[in-house]
Amino acid sequence: MTTVVIIVAVVLVAALAFFLVRGRGTAGRGLRRRFGPEYDRVVARHDGDTKAAEHELSERVKLHGSLSERPLRPEAREAYARRWAEVQEQFIDSPRNAVVEADALLAQLARDRGFPDGDRFEEQTAALSVHHAEQVDGYRRVHTAVRGHGGTEEMRKALVESRALFDVLLADAPAEPARTDRHETKGGAAA
């Protein structure tokens, strides 16, 4: 009888451990699916510590997941589109000024759509990553280019990549949280 109780207890402990580990993996897969490349970036920033990265991403979802994007008035949408076209034209004569203007334009557009103010860049990109994880890295690259001493090619790439976020923020309807199986802004938008 004692042997049976021990075997049952061992089986129950093993089953519980299996389900606990499996449940944690499921949460991680959900975050990986939701955040896509942002998940990998955060894991790398945490030196491969997936537990710390997943905690950070879960906190972002708690803080910014319920954020509701505000629609833009048609005249505001047109003004933003016109300003982006000017940024692109300006890049030819003054790449640095164009990247500075793109950074400011993205910050303002995100704020107008209901994201935290662009003066708090890290908070703004954290919120953007919850809703637009596939596109937020381009904005980071532009912001970094403004503060760095990158060459013209780095600035050009940053501007091109940031266009994806600009396009999704300018869209008529708020986008659903980014998923890796959605690529509607990939390839079609170029700066």
Short mmCIF file of C-alpha atoms in Angstrom, two decimals:
data_model
loop_
_atom_site.label_atom_id
_atom_site.label_comp_id
_atom_site.label_asym_id
_atom_site.label_seq_id
_atom_site.Cartn_x
_atom_site.Cartn_y
_atom_site.Cartn_z
CA MET A 1 0.00 0.00 0.00
CA THR A 2 2.81 2.48 0.86
CA THR A 3 4.54 1.81 -2.45
CA VAL A 4 1.33 2.58 -4.35
CA VAL A 5 0.94 5.90 -2.47
CA ILE A 6 4.55 6.84 -3.24
CA ILE A 7 4.13 5.98 -6.92
CA VAL A 8 0.89 7.97 -7.15
CA ALA A 9 2.54 10.92 -5.39
CA VAL A 10 5.54 10.81 -7.76
CA VAL A 11 3.24 10.64 -10.78
CA LEU A 12 1.16 13.56 -9.50
CA VAL A 13 4.25 15.70 -8.81
CA ALA A 14 5.65 14.88 -12.25
CA ALA A 15 2.32 15.71 -13.92
CA LEU A 16 2.07 19.00 -12.01
CA ALA A 17 5.62 19.94 -12.97
CA PHE A 18 4.90 19.09 -16.60
CA PHE A 19 1.80 21.28 -16.70
CA LEU A 20 3.50 24.18 -14.94
CA VAL A 21 6.42 24.13 -17.38
CA ARG A 22 4.08 23.68 -20.32
CA GLY A 23 1.88 26.59 -19.18
CA ARG A 24 4.88 28.92 -18.91
CA GLY A 25 5.97 27.92 -22.41
CA THR A 26 2.51 28.70 -23.73
CA ALA A 27 2.65 32.21 -22.26
CA GLY A 28 6.09 32.70 -23.81
CA ARG A 29 4.82 31.54 -27.20
CA GLY A 30 1.91 33.96 -26.91
CA LEU A 31 4.27 36.85 -26.20
CA ARG A 32 6.60 35.75 -29.00
CA ARG A 33 3.64 35.65 -31.41
CA ARG A 34 2.30 39.02 -30.25
CA PHE A 35 5.62 40.87 -30.25
CA GLY A 36 7.45 39.12 -33.11
CA PRO A 37 10.86 40.73 -33.64
CA GLU A 38 10.35 42.91 -30.58
CA TYR A 39 10.36 39.74 -28.44
CA ASP A 40 13.79 38.79 -29.78
CA ARG A 41 15.10 42.33 -29.27
CA VAL A 42 13.99 42.37 -25.62
CA VAL A 43 15.43 38.90 -24.96
CA ALA A 44 18.76 40.05 -26.44
CA ARG A 45 18.68 43.21 -24.30
CA HIS A 46 18.22 40.94 -21.27
CA ASP A 47 21.25 38.85 -22.33
CA GLY A 48 19.10 35.87 -23.28
CA ASP A 49 17.09 35.82 -20.05
CA THR A 50 13.66 34.94 -21.45
CA LYS A 51 12.01 35.10 -18.03
CA ALA A 52 13.10 38.74 -17.54
CA ALA A 53 12.18 39.63 -21.13
CA GLU A 54 8.74 38.03 -20.84
CA HIS A 55 8.16 39.85 -17.56
CA GLU A 56 8.98 43.17 -19.26
CA LEU A 57 6.73 42.41 -22.23
CA SER A 58 3.88 41.29 -19.94
CA GLU A 59 4.21 44.57 -18.04
CA ARG A 60 3.98 46.48 -21.33
CA VAL A 61 0.77 44.67 -22.17
CA LYS A 62 -0.66 45.46 -18.71
CA LEU A 63 0.29 49.15 -19.03
CA HIS A 64 -0.57 49.78 -22.67
CA GLY A 65 -2.72 46.89 -23.90
CA SER A 66 -6.01 48.68 -23.30
CA LEU A 67 -4.84 51.83 -25.09
CA SER A 68 -7.36 52.77 -27.74
CA GLU A 69 -5.98 54.52 -30.81
CA ARG A 70 -7.74 57.75 -31.62
CA PRO A 71 -8.77 58.28 -35.22
CA LEU A 72 -7.31 61.15 -37.21
CA ARG A 73 -9.45 63.73 -38.95
CA PRO A 74 -9.08 63.55 -42.74
CA GLU A 75 -7.37 66.95 -42.87
CA ALA A 76 -4.84 65.85 -40.22
CA ARG A 77 -4.18 62.64 -42.17
CA GLU A 78 -3.56 64.69 -45.32
CA ALA A 79 -1.25 67.08 -43.47
CA TYR A 80 0.80 64.18 -42.11
CA ALA A 81 1.05 62.58 -45.54
CA ARG A 82 2.17 65.91 -47.02
CA ARG A 83 4.78 66.39 -44.27
CA TRP A 84 6.16 62.87 -44.83
CA ALA A 85 6.50 63.58 -48.56
CA GLU A 86 8.45 66.73 -47.65
CA VAL A 87 10.72 64.69 -45.39
CA GLN A 88 11.47 62.33 -48.25
CA GLU A 89 12.25 65.21 -50.60
CA GLN A 90 14.41 66.91 -47.97
CA PHE A 91 16.50 63.75 -47.58
CA ILE A 92 18.16 64.38 -50.95
CA ASP A 93 19.65 67.71 -49.90
CA SER A 94 19.87 67.24 -46.13
CA PRO A 95 19.69 63.66 -44.85
CA ARG A 96 20.32 64.62 -41.21
CA ASN A 97 17.55 67.26 -41.19
CA ALA A 98 15.16 64.83 -42.88
CA VAL A 99 15.80 62.16 -40.24
CA VAL A 100 15.35 64.71 -37.44
CA GLU A 101 12.04 65.78 -38.99
CA ALA A 102 10.92 62.13 -39.45
CA ASP A 103 11.67 61.42 -35.77
CA ALA A 104 9.63 64.43 -34.65
CA LEU A 105 6.82 63.62 -37.10
CA LEU A 106 6.52 60.02 -35.86
CA ALA A 107 6.50 61.19 -32.23
CA GLN A 108 3.74 63.70 -32.96
CA LEU A 109 1.67 61.26 -35.04
CA ALA A 110 1.91 58.59 -32.33
CA ARG A 111 0.84 61.14 -29.71
CA ASP A 112 -2.09 62.30 -31.87
CA ARG A 113 -3.20 58.66 -32.22
CA GLY A 114 -3.28 58.34 -28.42
CA PHE A 115 0.14 56.93 -27.53
CA PRO A 116 2.22 58.49 -24.75
CA ASP A 117 3.97 61.77 -25.59
CA GLY A 118 7.11 61.55 -27.72
CA ASP A 119 9.13 63.45 -25.10
CA ARG A 120 9.22 60.14 -23.21
CA PHE A 121 10.59 58.07 -26.08
CA GLU A 122 11.02 54.80 -24.17
CA GLU A 123 7.46 54.89 -22.85
CA GLN A 124 6.13 55.80 -26.27
CA THR A 125 7.99 52.97 -28.03
CA ALA A 126 6.95 50.51 -25.31
CA ALA A 127 3.30 51.40 -25.94
CA LEU A 128 3.78 51.31 -29.70
CA SER A 129 5.40 47.88 -29.43
CA VAL A 130 2.26 46.47 -27.80
CA HIS A 131 0.13 47.57 -30.75
CA HIS A 132 2.61 47.74 -33.63
CA ALA A 133 5.48 45.41 -32.72
CA GLU A 134 6.28 44.64 -36.35
CA GLN A 135 6.84 48.31 -37.20
CA VAL A 136 8.27 49.97 -34.09
CA ASP A 137 11.92 49.14 -34.73
CA GLY A 138 12.09 51.51 -37.71
CA TYR A 139 11.10 54.36 -35.39
CA ARG A 140 13.87 53.33 -32.99
CA ARG A 141 16.38 53.36 -35.85
CA VAL A 142 15.36 56.89 -36.87
CA HIS A 143 15.56 58.05 -33.26
CA THR A 144 19.02 56.49 -32.93
CA ALA A 145 20.17 58.02 -36.23
CA VAL A 146 19.18 61.47 -34.96
CA ARG A 147 21.35 61.02 -31.88
CA GLY A 148 24.20 59.16 -33.55
CA HIS A 149 26.76 59.95 -36.15
CA GLY A 150 25.63 57.39 -38.70
CA GLY A 151 26.33 57.93 -42.33
CA THR A 152 23.87 58.73 -45.07
CA GLU A 153 23.21 55.06 -45.83
CA GLU A 154 22.27 54.31 -42.20
CA MET A 155 19.98 57.32 -42.17
CA ARG A 156 18.38 56.23 -45.44
CA LYS A 157 17.71 52.72 -44.11
CA ALA A 158 16.28 54.13 -40.90
CA LEU A 159 13.95 56.42 -42.84
CA VAL A 160 12.80 53.57 -45.11
CA GLU A 161 12.12 51.27 -42.14
CA SER A 162 10.30 53.95 -40.18
CA ARG A 163 7.85 54.40 -43.05
CA ALA A 164 6.07 51.18 -42.01
CA LEU A 165 5.13 52.66 -38.63
CA PHE A 166 4.14 55.94 -40.26
CA ASP A 167 1.82 54.07 -42.64
CA VAL A 168 0.16 51.97 -39.95
CA LEU A 169 -0.38 55.02 -37.71
CA LEU A 170 -1.79 56.99 -40.62
CA ALA A 171 -4.25 54.21 -41.54
CA ASP A 172 -7.98 54.91 -41.23
CA ALA A 173 -8.72 52.20 -38.68
CA PRO A 174 -6.70 51.33 -35.62
CA ALA A 175 -4.68 48.19 -36.20
CA GLU A 176 -5.03 45.11 -34.04
CA PRO A 177 -2.00 44.13 -31.95
CA ALA A 178 0.78 43.04 -34.26
CA ARG A 179 1.16 39.34 -34.99
CA THR A 180 3.88 37.62 -36.92
CA ASP A 181 1.34 36.20 -39.37
CA ARG A 182 0.33 39.70 -40.52
CA HIS A 183 2.62 41.44 -43.00
CA GLU A 184 0.41 43.97 -44.73
CA THR A 185 2.94 46.78 -44.41
CA LYS A 186 5.99 44.74 -45.37
CA GLY A 187 7.48 45.45 -48.76
CA GLY A 188 4.71 47.72 -49.98
CA ALA A 189 5.85 50.91 -48.31
CA ALA A 190 9.11 52.59 -49.11
CA ALA A 191 10.35 55.94 -48.01
#
